[in-house]
Short mmCIF file of C-alpha atoms in Angstrom, two decimals:
data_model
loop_
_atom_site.label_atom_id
_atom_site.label_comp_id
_atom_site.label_asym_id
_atom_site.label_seq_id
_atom_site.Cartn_x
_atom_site.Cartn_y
_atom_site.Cartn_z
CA UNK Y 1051 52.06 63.92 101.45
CA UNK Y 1052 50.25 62.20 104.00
CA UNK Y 1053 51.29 62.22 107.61
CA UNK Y 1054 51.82 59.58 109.75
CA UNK Y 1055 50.59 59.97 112.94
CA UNK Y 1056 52.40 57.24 114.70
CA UNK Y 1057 55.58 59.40 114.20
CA UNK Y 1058 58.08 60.51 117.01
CA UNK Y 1059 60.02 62.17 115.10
CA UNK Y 1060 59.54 65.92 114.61
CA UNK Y 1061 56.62 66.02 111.74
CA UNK Y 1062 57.50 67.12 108.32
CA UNK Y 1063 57.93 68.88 105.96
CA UNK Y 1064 61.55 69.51 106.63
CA UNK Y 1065 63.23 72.55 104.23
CA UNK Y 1066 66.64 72.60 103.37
CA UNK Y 1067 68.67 75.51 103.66
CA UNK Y 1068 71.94 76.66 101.69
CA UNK Y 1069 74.74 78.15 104.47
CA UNK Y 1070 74.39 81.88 103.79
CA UNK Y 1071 78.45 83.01 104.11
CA UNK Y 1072 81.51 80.40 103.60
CA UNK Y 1073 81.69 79.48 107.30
CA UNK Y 1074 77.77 78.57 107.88
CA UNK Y 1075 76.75 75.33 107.49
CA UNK Y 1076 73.64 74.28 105.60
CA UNK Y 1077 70.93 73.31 107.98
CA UNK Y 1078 67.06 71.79 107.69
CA UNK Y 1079 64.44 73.66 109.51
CA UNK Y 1080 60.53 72.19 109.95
CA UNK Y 1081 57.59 74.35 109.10
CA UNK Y 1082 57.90 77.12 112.02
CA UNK Y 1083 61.48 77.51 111.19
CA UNK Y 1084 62.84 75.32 113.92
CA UNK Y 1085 65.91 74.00 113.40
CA UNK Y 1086 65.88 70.17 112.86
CA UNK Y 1087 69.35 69.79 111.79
CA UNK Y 1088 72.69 71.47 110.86
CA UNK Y 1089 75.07 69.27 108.56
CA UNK Y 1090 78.41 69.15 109.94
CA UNK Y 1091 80.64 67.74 107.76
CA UNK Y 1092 79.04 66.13 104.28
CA UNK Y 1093 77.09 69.29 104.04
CA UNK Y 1094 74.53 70.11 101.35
CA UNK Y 1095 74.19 66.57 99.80
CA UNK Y 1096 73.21 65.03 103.45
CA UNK Y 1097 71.42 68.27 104.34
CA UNK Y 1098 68.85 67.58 100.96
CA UNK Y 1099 68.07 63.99 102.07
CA UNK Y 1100 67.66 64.92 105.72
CA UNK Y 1101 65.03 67.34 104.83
CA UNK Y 1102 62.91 64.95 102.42
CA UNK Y 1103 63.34 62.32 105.36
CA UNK Y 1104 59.69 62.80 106.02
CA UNK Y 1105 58.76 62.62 102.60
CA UNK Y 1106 60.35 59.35 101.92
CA UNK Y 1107 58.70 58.26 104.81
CA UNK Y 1108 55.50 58.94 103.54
CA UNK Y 1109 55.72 58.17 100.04
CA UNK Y 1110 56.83 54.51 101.31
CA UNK Y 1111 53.73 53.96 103.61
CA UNK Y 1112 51.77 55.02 99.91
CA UNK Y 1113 53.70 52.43 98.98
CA UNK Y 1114 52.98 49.50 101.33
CA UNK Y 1115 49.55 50.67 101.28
CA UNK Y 1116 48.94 50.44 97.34
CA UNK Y 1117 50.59 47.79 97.18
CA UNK Y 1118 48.78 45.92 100.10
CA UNK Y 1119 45.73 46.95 98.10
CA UNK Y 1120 46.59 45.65 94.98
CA UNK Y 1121 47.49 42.15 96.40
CA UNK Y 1122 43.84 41.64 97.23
CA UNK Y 1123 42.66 39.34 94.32
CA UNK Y 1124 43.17 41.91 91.54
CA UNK Y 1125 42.28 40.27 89.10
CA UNK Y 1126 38.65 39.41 90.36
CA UNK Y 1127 37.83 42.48 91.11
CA UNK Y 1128 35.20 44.70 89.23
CA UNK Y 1129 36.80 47.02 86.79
CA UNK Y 1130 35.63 50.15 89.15
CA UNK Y 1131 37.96 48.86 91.87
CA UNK Y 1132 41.15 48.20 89.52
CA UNK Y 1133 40.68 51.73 88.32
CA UNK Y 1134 40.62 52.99 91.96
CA UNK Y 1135 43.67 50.51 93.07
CA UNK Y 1136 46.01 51.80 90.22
CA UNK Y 1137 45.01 55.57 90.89
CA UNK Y 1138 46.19 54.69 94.14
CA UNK Y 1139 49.30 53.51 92.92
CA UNK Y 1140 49.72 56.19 90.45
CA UNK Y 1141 48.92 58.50 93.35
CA UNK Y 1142 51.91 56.39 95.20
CA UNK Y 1143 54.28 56.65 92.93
CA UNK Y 1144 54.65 60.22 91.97
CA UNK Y 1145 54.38 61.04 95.87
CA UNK Y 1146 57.57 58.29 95.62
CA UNK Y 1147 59.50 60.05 92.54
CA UNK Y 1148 58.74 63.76 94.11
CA UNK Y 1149 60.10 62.51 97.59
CA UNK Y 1150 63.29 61.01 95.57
CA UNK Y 1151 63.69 64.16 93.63
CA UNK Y 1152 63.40 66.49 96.67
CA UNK Y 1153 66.32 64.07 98.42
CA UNK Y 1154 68.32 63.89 94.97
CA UNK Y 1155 68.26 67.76 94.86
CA UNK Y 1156 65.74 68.48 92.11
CA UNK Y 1157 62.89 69.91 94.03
#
């Protein structure tokens, strides 16, 4: 996924991690293992979409940004730069169904 650099948050990707005994709690870490957060009460469910945070962020800006593309006169376009625009989206899209899975629990 790409990155936004505007962020001030602390930069994906965020991993979720199952508690290891029956008093832990599950927690998210970033890439250097730092912990980002540690669910309290919801626990694993919250924990998942916490760590794909980032990359729902990003698939949405893919988004925006396909979509901002595609609004420019489609239609009169030469067929090189319709192919391009719906790569794009394709591209958009499955960053947008792998973020969902990842906060849904299936990656």
């Amino acid at each position: 996924m790409t990155q936004n650099t505007r962020t001030t948050y602390t930069p994906g990707p965020w991993t979720y991690h199952a508690p290891m005994n029956p008093t832990a709690r599950p927690f998210v870490t970033r890439a250097d293992g730092y912990t980002v957060a540690e669910c309290m009460i919801a626990g694993e469910s919250d924990a998942r979409l916490i760590a794909a945070a980032p990359d729902l962020l990003a698939a949405l800006h893919a988004v925006l940004e396909s979509n901002s593309a595609a609004a420019h006169d489609f239609g009169a376009q030469s067929p090189q730069h319709q192919e391009a625009v719906r790569a794009s989206q394709d591209h958009a899209e499955r960053e947008a169904r792998a973020a969902i899975a990842r906060a849904d629990g299936g990656a």
